[in-house]
Amino acid sequence: MRMRRSWKPLMLFALAAMLVICLAGCQAKNSGANAKQTIQNDENKATYTVTLNPAGGAWSDGSTEAKTVEVKEGTAIDFASHTPALEGNDLQGWYQQDGSPWPGARKVAGNVSLRAKWSAAQVEATYDLVLTINNEKETLEYENGVYQFTHVSSIYGGYAQRAGKYTIYEEDLKNAIKADDGKVQRVLYHAGSNYIDATGTIYAEFYNDGEFELYYDYTNAGERTKYCMNTGYWTLAGYTAPFEATPIPVDETGMGYVSAHLDWDKTLTGEAEEEPKEEAKAEEKAPDIVTLPGETIYTADAQGSDTMKANFCDNGVMAVFITSYGVNVDAKYLWAFDENGALTLTYNGGEENVLTDNGDGTFSFTDGYNNTYSVDPAALKEAVKEPTKIYTASSVNSKTMFVFFYDNHTFTVNFDLSGFGQAGQYHITKEGQWKLGENGVEMAAGGQAVEITAELDEAHPEASKITFPVDENTYSLSPLFYKTAQDNAETTTEEGGAQ
């Protein structure tokens, strides 16, 4: 039986093929139209200028100037094609004029000026003035003709430091250079610092041999000392030092360099007369008093300082104590209650009472470090124990003069009033302190050291001779005094009276 083939499936297949061909042709036509439209849109976009400043870096061609690139609106900057390099630095990014960073993917919407930012200092600033200390260049700040540098110096053998910011005015330094005729070695310029405390200031002196020194001008109890803390060299563009630099001295004391410039002629700086006048004879200065601090019985703390104390001793000495060093830095004070029971405090042999009445029963005084202390006389008097006489030294050239030694390390020079009908009564003519030292007994009377002459005979102690003068009289002190004093000290310690 013969089968009849159907024509319908063939018709359907042909129609589908024709449809696919038509669709493909339409898409190709639309794609071409879209591409043409995109090119036309890009050509219509604005073009902006982007300025890139390498800020010390260099481009691949070695140039270091800022370069400009053109970028279409709405397009990100192609930083990868424009990357500078700076030796020893990494490029952190690009920053705008206001200091804010430019995000790498941001689209450009206008003219842009950007500056490269590096991980380290961009370029070391080059100044006309150069300072070096210990062969290392000092970091300088410069603005509007003013140089500044900060340096930390050590004094007192490294136990203390002074950090200051020194200021150099360029115009003043150059004027000093112009005035320098090169005839004498001298200070050219004085640069102050911002450091000042209760005891001193620091500053720098520039010399015309190309050297400079950092000083600490220190005042302690009215005595001024100038420490040279550091020495360095300086140069200024256009200036040639008329003298060779002085070799930096060696610090052999641990207290700061010994300056090689202290004896320079300073006539041209106005610090001395051009023609030295005949030196006037210096007035004889009274010698500083000598005191032998005893046992501390009362302490006054400084107001506003945790390190300064005033230690009142049982033998009439007051010493300014600094805890950070553990020493009495000024023991030239003497205290006493006068005949009216009022507390007095004198300094360095003076007669003026340095105490100020606070009006509330207390008194205050200020030491050489500008520290103020408040003293309660009632508390001090309560801390004073009644001294016990332990030994008497007779005068070898007077029957009426005696020295009484007490267990609190004080002594009094006494005039016997028996000739005035007051047997057993004495008038005190001078007071002082005593102590047993490594070389025997030490004494200070009225704030002055007492010279003691000892002729000791260990084999025959009774033949030993110890004498000391006070005013116009000489007194004999038996060697047994040492044993008496030592026994008394041991007894006092056992009783808990000594510290």
Tab-separated table of C-alpha atoms in Angstrom:
chain	number	residue	atom	x	y	z
A	1	MET	CA	0.000	0.000	0.000
A	2	ARG	CA	1.540	3.425	-1.010
A	3	MET	CA	1.798	6.052	1.742
A	4	ARG	CA	0.993	9.734	0.919
A	5	ARG	CA	3.617	12.254	2.376
A	6	SER	CA	2.181	15.288	4.177
A	7	TRP	CA	3.449	18.803	3.088
A	8	LYS	CA	2.436	20.693	6.206
A	9	PRO	CA	5.558	20.038	8.311
A	10	LEU	CA	7.778	21.307	5.535
A	11	MET	CA	5.798	24.511	5.304
A	12	LEU	CA	6.149	25.152	9.021
A	13	PHE	CA	9.932	24.630	8.971
A	14	ALA	CA	10.369	27.050	6.077
A	15	LEU	CA	8.340	29.719	7.794
A	16	ALA	CA	10.432	29.386	11.019
A	17	ALA	CA	13.687	29.730	9.096
A	18	MET	CA	12.501	32.867	7.372
A	19	LEU	CA	11.496	34.364	10.767
A	20	VAL	CA	14.985	33.746	12.275
A	21	ILE	CA	16.667	35.434	9.298
A	22	CYS	CA	14.424	38.466	9.603
A	23	LEU	CA	15.064	38.878	13.343
A	24	ALA	CA	18.826	38.629	12.891
A	25	GLY	CA	18.773	41.302	10.257
A	26	CYS	CA	16.756	43.622	12.468
A	27	GLN	CA	19.135	43.183	15.416
A	28	ALA	CA	22.183	43.869	13.274
A	29	LYS	CA	20.618	47.027	11.969
A	30	ASN	CA	19.728	48.251	15.496
A	31	SER	CA	23.222	47.444	16.849
A	32	GLY	CA	24.882	49.523	14.215
A	33	ALA	CA	22.565	52.387	14.937
A	34	ASN	CA	23.291	52.198	18.701
A	35	ALA	CA	27.079	52.183	18.181
A	36	LYS	CA	26.807	55.216	15.959
A	37	GLN	CA	24.704	56.968	18.622
A	38	THR	CA	27.264	56.148	21.407
A	39	ILE	CA	30.128	57.672	19.422
A	40	GLN	CA	28.056	60.775	18.835
A	41	ASN	CA	27.250	61.031	22.609
A	42	ASP	CA	30.973	60.671	23.610
A	43	GLU	CA	31.897	63.420	21.189
A	44	ASN	CA	29.300	65.666	22.781
A	45	LYS	CA	30.724	65.165	26.354
A	46	ALA	CA	32.827	67.966	27.852
A	47	THR	CA	36.583	67.487	28.230
A	48	TYR	CA	38.221	68.593	31.489
A	49	THR	CA	41.841	69.246	32.464
A	50	VAL	CA	43.373	67.252	35.333
A	51	THR	CA	46.649	68.690	36.713
A	52	LEU	CA	48.886	66.210	38.565
A	53	ASN	CA	51.679	67.654	40.745
A	54	PRO	CA	54.268	64.970	41.692
A	55	ALA	CA	55.284	67.011	44.795
A	56	GLY	CA	58.961	66.102	44.632
A	57	GLY	CA	58.528	62.887	42.723
A	58	ALA	CA	59.518	62.278	39.105
A	59	TRP	CA	57.641	60.931	36.093
A	60	SER	CA	58.875	58.042	33.996
A	61	ASP	CA	60.663	60.475	31.671
A	62	GLY	CA	62.558	62.000	34.634
A	63	SER	CA	60.652	65.293	34.699
A	64	THR	CA	59.467	66.655	38.047
A	65	GLU	CA	57.082	69.342	36.838
A	66	ALA	CA	53.305	69.100	37.142
A	67	LYS	CA	51.639	67.548	34.089
A	68	THR	CA	48.108	67.905	32.698
A	69	VAL	CA	45.905	65.238	31.166
A	70	GLU	CA	42.514	65.575	29.486
A	71	VAL	CA	39.653	63.481	30.780
A	72	LYS	CA	36.097	63.268	29.453
A	73	GLU	CA	33.251	64.203	31.739
A	74	GLY	CA	31.958	61.241	33.724
A	75	THR	CA	35.191	59.320	33.280
A	76	ALA	CA	37.597	58.228	36.041
A	77	ILE	CA	41.224	59.412	35.953
A	78	ASP	CA	43.643	56.816	34.636
A	79	PHE	CA	46.169	57.134	37.491
A	80	ALA	CA	47.892	53.894	36.478
A	81	SER	CA	49.198	55.593	33.350
A	82	HIS	CA	50.451	58.592	35.295
A	83	THR	CA	52.376	57.341	38.363
A	84	PRO	CA	55.427	59.281	39.644
A	85	ALA	CA	58.159	57.842	41.881
A	86	LEU	CA	60.164	59.257	44.802
A	87	GLU	CA	63.112	57.317	46.152
A	88	GLY	CA	62.502	55.964	49.621
A	89	ASN	CA	58.799	56.866	49.527
A	90	ASP	CA	55.520	55.187	48.667
A	91	LEU	CA	52.757	57.056	46.888
A	92	GLN	CA	49.856	57.250	49.326
A	93	GLY	CA	47.448	58.834	46.861
A	94	TRP	CA	46.381	62.078	45.238
A	95	TYR	CA	45.002	64.956	47.280
A	96	GLN	CA	42.913	67.993	46.406
A	97	GLN	CA	43.716	71.620	47.169
A	98	ASP	CA	41.729	71.505	50.426
A	99	GLY	CA	43.793	68.552	51.639
A	100	SER	CA	41.112	65.910	51.133
A	101	PRO	CA	41.951	62.716	49.213
A	102	TRP	CA	40.635	62.108	45.689
A	103	PRO	CA	38.875	58.722	45.471
A	104	GLY	CA	40.420	56.770	42.599
A	105	ALA	CA	37.079	55.743	41.078
A	106	ARG	CA	35.500	59.193	41.201
A	107	LYS	CA	34.184	60.447	37.857
A	108	VAL	CA	35.517	63.778	36.633
A	109	ALA	CA	32.942	66.558	36.574
A	110	GLY	CA	35.213	69.575	36.139
A	111	ASN	CA	38.822	70.764	36.046
A	112	VAL	CA	40.870	69.197	38.858
A	113	SER	CA	44.264	70.004	40.462
A	114	LEU	CA	45.775	67.154	42.494
A	115	ARG	CA	49.002	66.775	44.473
A	116	ALA	CA	50.825	63.532	45.228
A	117	LYS	CA	51.211	62.529	48.861
A	118	TRP	CA	54.173	60.406	49.889
A	119	SER	CA	54.624	58.112	52.875
A	120	ALA	CA	57.749	59.942	54.121
A	121	ALA	CA	58.764	63.602	54.076
A	122	GLN	CA	58.326	64.804	50.529
A	123	VAL	CA	61.615	66.625	50.187
A	124	GLU	CA	63.942	67.683	52.978
A	125	ALA	CA	63.668	71.426	53.300
A	126	THR	CA	66.863	73.262	52.420
A	127	TYR	CA	67.534	76.367	54.484
A	128	ASP	CA	70.319	78.900	54.393
A	129	LEU	CA	70.999	78.155	58.068
A	130	VAL	CA	72.329	74.705	58.978
A	131	LEU	CA	72.955	73.469	62.519
A	132	THR	CA	74.692	70.248	63.556
A	133	ILE	CA	75.182	68.721	66.997
A	134	ASN	CA	77.219	65.533	67.438
A	135	ASN	CA	77.549	65.335	63.644
A	136	GLU	CA	73.777	65.171	63.235
A	137	LYS	CA	71.823	67.892	61.477
A	138	GLU	CA	69.254	69.640	63.670
A	139	THR	CA	65.701	69.779	62.322
A	140	LEU	CA	64.785	73.411	61.683
A	141	GLU	CA	61.418	75.077	61.346
A	142	TYR	CA	61.247	78.212	59.241
A	143	GLU	CA	58.495	80.770	58.731
A	144	ASN	CA	58.610	84.442	57.811
A	145	GLY	CA	62.292	84.906	58.612
A	146	VAL	CA	62.213	83.006	61.912
A	147	TYR	CA	64.157	79.789	62.490
A	148	GLN	CA	63.311	77.489	65.388
A	149	PHE	CA	64.742	74.197	66.591
A	150	THR	CA	64.015	71.978	69.577
A	151	HIS	CA	66.763	70.181	71.445
A	152	VAL	CA	66.934	68.115	74.655
A	153	SER	CA	70.166	68.587	76.626
A	154	SER	CA	71.509	66.772	79.667
A	155	ILE	CA	73.173	68.404	82.666
A	156	TYR	CA	74.448	67.241	86.061
A	157	GLY	CA	76.096	64.190	84.540
A	158	GLY	CA	72.910	63.147	82.763
A	159	TYR	CA	70.696	63.172	85.870
A	160	ALA	CA	68.603	66.069	84.584
A	161	GLN	CA	67.434	67.213	81.182
A	162	ARG	CA	66.347	70.540	79.793
A	163	ALA	CA	64.264	70.644	76.599
A	164	GLY	CA	63.778	73.971	74.891
A	165	LYS	CA	62.627	75.475	71.619
A	166	TYR	CA	65.258	77.992	70.515
A	167	THR	CA	64.351	80.931	68.266
A	168	ILE	CA	66.691	82.585	65.762
A	169	TYR	CA	65.609	85.731	63.910
A	170	GLU	CA	67.269	85.601	60.500
A	171	GLU	CA	67.410	89.361	60.058
A	172	ASP	CA	69.042	89.899	63.459
A	173	LEU	CA	71.604	87.185	62.779
A	174	LYS	CA	72.472	88.679	59.388
A	175	ASN	CA	72.761	92.172	60.908
A	176	ALA	CA	75.170	90.784	63.497
A	177	ILE	CA	77.184	89.205	60.696
A	178	LYS	CA	77.346	92.510	58.821
A	179	ALA	CA	78.632	94.248	61.936
A	180	ASP	CA	81.354	91.644	62.433
A	181	ASP	CA	84.714	93.073	61.372
A	182	GLY	CA	86.551	89.819	62.053
A	183	LYS	CA	89.027	91.388	64.452
A	184	VAL	CA	88.036	89.536	67.588
A	185	GLN	CA	86.472	86.241	68.458
A	186	ARG	CA	83.168	86.881	70.138
A	187	VAL	CA	79.495	86.100	70.446
A	188	LEU	CA	77.646	86.992	67.253
A	189	TYR	CA	74.106	86.192	68.265
A	190	HIS	CA	72.069	85.226	71.334
A	191	ALA	CA	69.068	82.931	70.702
A	192	GLY	CA	66.601	82.592	73.534
A	193	SER	CA	64.299	79.646	74.199
A	194	ASN	CA	60.880	79.028	75.693
A	195	TYR	CA	62.341	77.219	78.723
A	196	ILE	CA	62.291	79.009	82.054
A	197	ASP	CA	61.777	77.658	85.546
A	198	ALA	CA	62.299	78.769	89.114
A	199	THR	CA	66.046	78.263	88.889
A	200	GLY	CA	67.080	79.372	85.419
A	201	THR	CA	66.712	79.623	81.651
A	202	ILE	CA	68.334	78.051	78.615
A	203	TYR	CA	69.598	79.794	75.491
A	204	ALA	CA	72.043	79.448	72.598
A	205	GLU	CA	75.069	81.565	71.734
A	206	PHE	CA	76.374	81.722	68.156
A	207	TYR	CA	80.058	82.557	67.662
A	208	ASN	CA	81.912	83.892	64.642
A	209	ASP	CA	84.076	80.802	64.366
A	210	GLY	CA	81.108	78.798	63.148
A	211	GLU	CA	80.369	77.226	66.519
A	212	PHE	CA	77.339	77.539	68.797
A	213	GLU	CA	76.644	76.397	72.343
A	214	LEU	CA	73.501	75.668	74.346
A	215	TYR	CA	73.611	77.037	77.876
A	216	TYR	CA	71.676	76.537	81.090
A	217	ASP	CA	71.883	79.713	83.159
A	218	TYR	CA	71.283	78.403	86.673
A	219	THR	CA	70.823	80.306	89.915
A	220	ASN	CA	70.932	78.552	93.273
A	221	ALA	CA	70.494	80.531	96.465
A	222	GLY	CA	71.636	83.697	94.725
A	223	GLU	CA	74.717	82.079	93.192
A	224	ARG	CA	74.698	82.022	89.377
A	225	THR	CA	76.328	79.251	87.346
A	226	LYS	CA	76.397	79.013	83.555
A	227	TYR	CA	76.474	75.422	82.298
A	228	CYS	CA	77.384	74.652	78.682
A	229	MET	CA	75.131	71.701	77.824
A	230	ASN	CA	75.854	71.088	74.133
A	231	THR	CA	78.211	72.367	71.457
A	232	GLY	CA	77.604	72.339	67.705
A	233	TYR	CA	78.489	74.025	64.439
A	234	TRP	CA	76.485	76.386	62.242
A	235	THR	CA	76.719	77.683	58.689
A	236	LEU	CA	74.753	80.345	56.857
A	237	ALA	CA	74.722	80.656	53.096
A	238	GLY	CA	76.900	83.567	52.060
A	239	TYR	CA	78.782	83.846	55.368
A	240	THR	CA	82.350	82.708	55.901
A	241	ALA	CA	83.522	82.497	59.486
A	242	PRO	CA	86.645	84.653	59.979
A	243	PHE	CA	88.123	82.085	62.370
A	244	GLU	CA	88.531	78.352	62.330
A	245	ALA	CA	86.040	76.509	64.473
A	246	THR	CA	87.168	75.883	68.027
A	247	PRO	CA	87.575	72.160	68.793
A	248	ILE	CA	84.659	70.961	70.882
A	249	PRO	CA	85.913	70.494	74.466
A	250	VAL	CA	85.629	67.257	76.377
A	251	ASP	CA	83.160	67.115	79.248
A	252	GLU	CA	85.299	65.720	82.060
A	253	THR	CA	83.059	66.840	84.898
A	254	GLY	CA	79.700	65.399	83.941
A	255	MET	CA	78.226	68.827	84.653
A	256	GLY	CA	78.285	70.155	81.081
A	257	TYR	CA	80.984	71.238	78.638
A	258	VAL	CA	83.581	73.781	79.637
A	259	SER	CA	83.039	76.574	77.151
A	260	ALA	CA	86.004	77.695	75.100
A	261	HIS	CA	84.340	81.058	74.509
A	262	LEU	CA	83.706	82.389	78.004
A	263	ASP	CA	86.860	84.511	77.935
A	264	TRP	CA	86.329	85.946	74.460
A	265	ASP	CA	86.425	89.684	73.978
A	266	LYS	CA	82.792	90.847	73.960
A	267	THR	CA	83.449	94.557	73.425
A	268	LEU	CA	81.726	94.710	70.039
A	269	THR	CA	78.544	93.209	71.418
A	270	GLY	CA	78.160	95.960	73.998
A	271	GLU	CA	78.742	93.564	76.884
A	272	ALA	CA	81.896	95.402	77.963
A	273	GLU	CA	83.488	98.799	77.613
A	274	GLU	CA	85.652	99.217	74.489
A	275	GLU	CA	88.527	100.477	76.626
A	276	PRO	CA	88.592	98.582	79.887
A	277	LYS	CA	88.672	100.828	82.889
A	278	GLU	CA	90.827	100.257	85.910
A	279	GLU	CA	89.191	97.535	87.907
A	280	ALA	CA	87.687	98.779	91.107
A	281	LYS	CA	88.702	96.864	94.175
A	282	ALA	CA	85.984	94.431	95.032
A	283	GLU	CA	84.435	94.923	98.402
A	284	GLU	CA	85.313	92.168	100.800
A	285	LYS	CA	82.396	89.840	100.986
A	286	ALA	CA	81.487	88.297	104.286
A	287	PRO	CA	82.185	84.568	104.186
A	288	ASP	CA	79.222	82.266	103.820
A	289	ILE	CA	78.069	80.776	107.067
A	290	VAL	CA	78.821	77.192	107.962
A	291	THR	CA	76.190	75.018	109.582
A	292	LEU	CA	76.170	71.434	110.802
A	293	PRO	CA	72.633	70.076	110.373
A	294	GLY	CA	71.415	67.987	113.265
A	295	GLU	CA	68.382	65.763	113.705
A	296	THR	CA	65.278	66.873	111.795
A	297	ILE	CA	62.426	67.534	114.210
A	298	TYR	CA	59.994	69.467	112.014
A	299	THR	CA	59.399	69.541	108.254
A	300	ALA	CA	57.582	72.190	106.194
A	301	ASP	CA	56.475	71.148	102.709
A	302	ALA	CA	56.784	73.572	99.817
A	303	GLN	CA	53.512	74.872	98.445
A	304	GLY	CA	53.041	73.611	94.891
A	305	SER	CA	56.020	71.214	94.907
A	306	ASP	CA	56.245	67.576	95.963
A	307	THR	CA	60.037	67.502	95.928
A	308	MET	CA	61.052	70.469	98.096
A	309	LYS	CA	61.085	70.344	101.898
A	310	ALA	CA	62.327	72.591	104.679
A	311	ASN	CA	63.900	70.508	107.454
A	312	PHE	CA	64.162	72.213	110.836
A	313	CYS	CA	66.886	70.523	112.917
A	314	ASP	CA	67.084	70.308	116.697
A	315	ASN	CA	70.347	72.263	116.787
A	316	GLY	CA	68.945	75.457	115.249
A	317	VAL	CA	69.745	74.748	111.580
A	318	MET	CA	67.136	74.803	108.810
A	319	ALA	CA	68.022	73.099	105.526
A	320	VAL	CA	66.211	73.179	102.176
A	321	PHE	CA	65.918	69.553	101.109
A	322	ILE	CA	65.177	68.280	97.580
A	323	THR	CA	63.861	64.733	97.625
A	324	SER	CA	64.620	63.963	93.968
A	325	TYR	CA	68.348	64.231	94.750
A	326	GLY	CA	68.159	63.262	98.405
A	327	VAL	CA	70.337	66.142	99.596
A	328	ASN	CA	70.156	69.364	101.558
A	329	VAL	CA	70.761	71.885	98.774
A	330	ASP	CA	70.800	74.948	101.022
A	331	ALA	CA	71.654	74.660	104.723
A	332	LYS	CA	72.543	78.302	105.385
A	333	TYR	CA	69.482	79.041	107.495
A	334	LEU	CA	69.474	79.416	111.288
A	335	TRP	CA	66.304	79.374	113.375
A	336	ALA	CA	65.661	80.233	117.018
A	337	PHE	CA	63.027	81.484	119.444
A	338	ASP	CA	64.052	84.924	120.701
A	339	GLU	CA	63.781	86.234	124.247
A	340	ASN	CA	60.126	87.063	123.613
A	341	GLY	CA	59.356	83.548	122.361
A	342	ALA	CA	58.966	84.654	118.731
A	343	LEU	CA	60.308	82.406	115.977
A	344	THR	CA	63.126	83.881	113.873
A	345	LEU	CA	64.767	82.552	110.729
A	346	THR	CA	67.880	84.188	109.286
A	347	TYR	CA	69.887	83.396	106.158
A	348	ASN	CA	73.621	83.232	105.533
A	349	GLY	CA	74.652	85.198	108.572
A	350	GLY	CA	72.166	88.011	108.053
A	351	GLU	CA	70.242	89.544	110.923
A	352	GLU	CA	66.947	90.043	109.060
A	353	ASN	CA	64.144	87.682	109.996
A	354	VAL	CA	63.073	86.192	106.653
A	355	LEU	CA	59.745	84.945	108.032
A	356	THR	CA	56.500	86.675	107.010
A	357	ASP	CA	53.535	86.708	109.392
A	358	ASN	CA	50.541	85.099	107.682
A	359	GLY	CA	48.131	86.473	110.294
A	360	ASP	CA	46.778	83.052	111.229
A	361	GLY	CA	49.468	81.983	113.673
A	362	THR	CA	51.727	80.629	110.919
A	363	PHE	CA	54.698	82.189	109.177
A	364	SER	CA	56.028	81.689	105.646
A	365	PHE	CA	59.288	82.192	103.790
A	366	THR	CA	60.545	81.720	100.224
A	367	ASP	CA	63.757	79.848	99.402
A	368	GLY	CA	66.238	80.457	96.593
A	369	TYR	CA	64.199	78.218	94.277
A	370	ASN	CA	61.081	80.431	94.556
A	371	ASN	CA	59.325	77.815	96.688
A	372	THR	CA	57.199	79.043	99.595
A	373	TYR	CA	56.888	77.205	102.903
A	374	SER	CA	54.452	77.677	105.778
A	375	VAL	CA	55.768	77.128	109.317
A	376	ASP	CA	53.705	76.574	112.477
A	377	PRO	CA	55.820	77.908	115.399
A	378	ALA	CA	53.654	76.096	117.945
A	379	ALA	CA	54.255	72.737	116.263
A	380	LEU	CA	57.979	73.465	115.964
A	381	LYS	CA	58.233	74.458	119.629
A	382	GLU	CA	56.396	71.301	120.643
A	383	ALA	CA	58.910	69.219	118.671
A	384	VAL	CA	61.861	70.782	120.483
A	385	LYS	CA	63.148	68.648	123.309
A	386	GLU	CA	65.039	70.109	126.263
A	387	PRO	CA	68.765	69.607	125.548
A	388	THR	CA	70.981	67.915	128.140
A	389	LYS	CA	74.442	69.283	128.857
A	390	ILE	CA	76.993	66.518	128.318
A	391	TYR	CA	80.351	68.276	128.502
A	392	THR	CA	82.034	71.547	129.485
A	393	ALA	CA	85.160	72.996	127.868
A	394	SER	CA	87.008	75.603	129.938
A	395	SER	CA	88.878	78.552	128.516
A	396	VAL	CA	92.648	78.285	128.898
A	397	ASN	CA	93.069	82.058	129.083
A	398	SER	CA	90.007	83.090	131.073
A	399	LYS	CA	88.453	81.917	134.292
A	400	THR	CA	85.018	83.206	133.349
A	401	MET	CA	84.475	81.683	129.894
A	402	PHE	CA	83.135	78.175	129.230
A	403	VAL	CA	81.676	76.204	126.350
A	404	PHE	CA	78.740	73.901	127.137
A	405	PHE	CA	78.099	70.972	124.800
A	406	TYR	CA	74.592	69.510	124.595
A	407	ASP	CA	73.217	66.185	123.404
A	408	ASN	CA	71.329	67.787	120.501
A	409	HIS	CA	74.661	68.750	118.900
A	410	THR	CA	74.497	72.376	119.952
A	411	PHE	CA	76.916	74.300	122.105
A	412	THR	CA	76.879	77.689	123.785
A	413	VAL	CA	79.743	80.015	124.665
A	414	ASN	CA	79.023	81.295	128.166
A	415	PHE	CA	80.234	84.048	130.457
A	416	ASP	CA	80.158	83.154	134.160
A	417	LEU	CA	78.056	85.714	136.097
A	418	SER	CA	79.397	84.696	139.495
A	419	GLY	CA	81.441	87.894	139.660
A	420	PHE	CA	78.142	89.785	139.465
A	421	GLY	CA	76.677	87.972	142.434
A	422	GLN	CA	74.858	85.367	140.309
A	423	ALA	CA	76.685	82.162	141.159
A	424	GLY	CA	75.921	79.282	138.799
A	425	GLN	CA	74.372	81.645	136.222
A	426	TYR	CA	75.785	82.246	132.744
A	427	HIS	CA	75.252	84.709	129.925
A	428	ILE	CA	75.305	83.138	126.445
A	429	THR	CA	77.595	85.080	124.114
A	430	LYS	CA	77.469	82.773	121.076
A	431	GLU	CA	75.717	79.642	119.887
A	432	GLY	CA	76.791	76.935	117.483
A	433	GLN	CA	76.621	73.345	116.348
A	434	TRP	CA	78.979	70.393	116.676
A	435	LYS	CA	79.231	66.856	115.340
A	436	LEU	CA	81.599	63.917	115.324
A	437	GLY	CA	83.043	63.457	111.847
A	438	GLU	CA	85.553	61.084	110.319
A	439	ASN	CA	88.430	63.303	111.432
A	440	GLY	CA	87.122	64.043	114.879
A	441	VAL	CA	84.903	66.788	116.214
A	442	GLU	CA	83.633	69.534	113.875
A	443	MET	CA	82.236	72.845	115.093
A	444	ALA	CA	80.558	75.951	113.718
A	445	ALA	CA	79.992	79.016	115.895
A	446	GLY	CA	77.742	81.863	114.829
A	447	GLY	CA	77.653	80.402	111.318
A	448	GLN	CA	81.452	80.188	110.937
A	449	ALA	CA	83.625	77.099	111.053
A	450	VAL	CA	85.711	76.702	114.203
A	451	GLU	CA	89.311	75.648	113.644
A	452	ILE	CA	90.252	72.755	115.886
A	453	THR	CA	93.835	71.810	116.724
A	454	ALA	CA	94.402	68.268	117.911
A	455	GLU	CA	97.582	66.766	119.319
A	456	LEU	CA	96.528	63.219	120.117
A	457	ASP	CA	98.635	60.692	122.019
A	458	GLU	CA	97.015	57.302	121.653
A	459	ALA	CA	99.450	55.707	124.087
A	460	HIS	CA	98.753	58.337	126.727
A	461	PRO	CA	95.272	59.806	126.055
A	462	GLU	CA	95.483	61.927	129.170
A	463	ALA	CA	98.364	63.807	127.577
A	464	SER	CA	96.412	64.576	124.427
A	465	LYS	CA	95.591	68.177	123.717
A	466	ILE	CA	92.636	69.520	121.712
A	467	THR	CA	91.992	73.238	121.517
A	468	PHE	CA	89.688	75.517	119.589
A	469	PRO	CA	89.217	79.312	119.543
A	470	VAL	CA	85.953	81.223	119.745
A	471	ASP	CA	86.259	84.996	119.523
A	472	GLU	CA	89.314	85.960	121.601
A	473	ASN	CA	89.377	82.940	123.878
A	474	THR	CA	90.867	79.476	123.444
A	475	TYR	CA	89.199	76.430	124.941
A	476	SER	CA	90.594	73.046	125.871
A	477	LEU	CA	88.618	69.971	124.852
A	478	SER	CA	89.493	66.685	126.500
A	479	PRO	CA	89.745	63.574	124.322
A	480	LEU	CA	87.252	62.063	126.724
A	481	PHE	CA	84.702	64.295	125.046
A	482	TYR	CA	84.598	61.870	122.133
A	483	LYS	CA	83.710	58.952	124.364
A	484	THR	CA	81.195	61.033	126.302
A	485	ALA	CA	79.510	62.182	123.116
A	486	GLN	CA	79.545	58.705	121.594
A	487	ASP	CA	78.123	57.102	124.711
A	488	ASN	CA	75.410	59.753	124.813
A	489	ALA	CA	74.549	59.182	121.167
A	490	GLU	CA	74.268	55.414	121.725
A	491	THR	CA	72.113	55.945	124.806
A	492	THR	CA	69.848	58.352	122.919
A	493	THR	CA	69.473	55.854	120.081
A	494	GLU	CA	68.551	53.054	122.455
A	495	GLU	CA	65.886	55.281	123.974
A	496	GLY	CA	64.451	55.987	120.487
A	497	GLY	CA	65.304	59.654	120.589
A	498	ALA	CA	67.514	59.735	117.514
A	499	GLN	CA	66.713	58.995	113.887
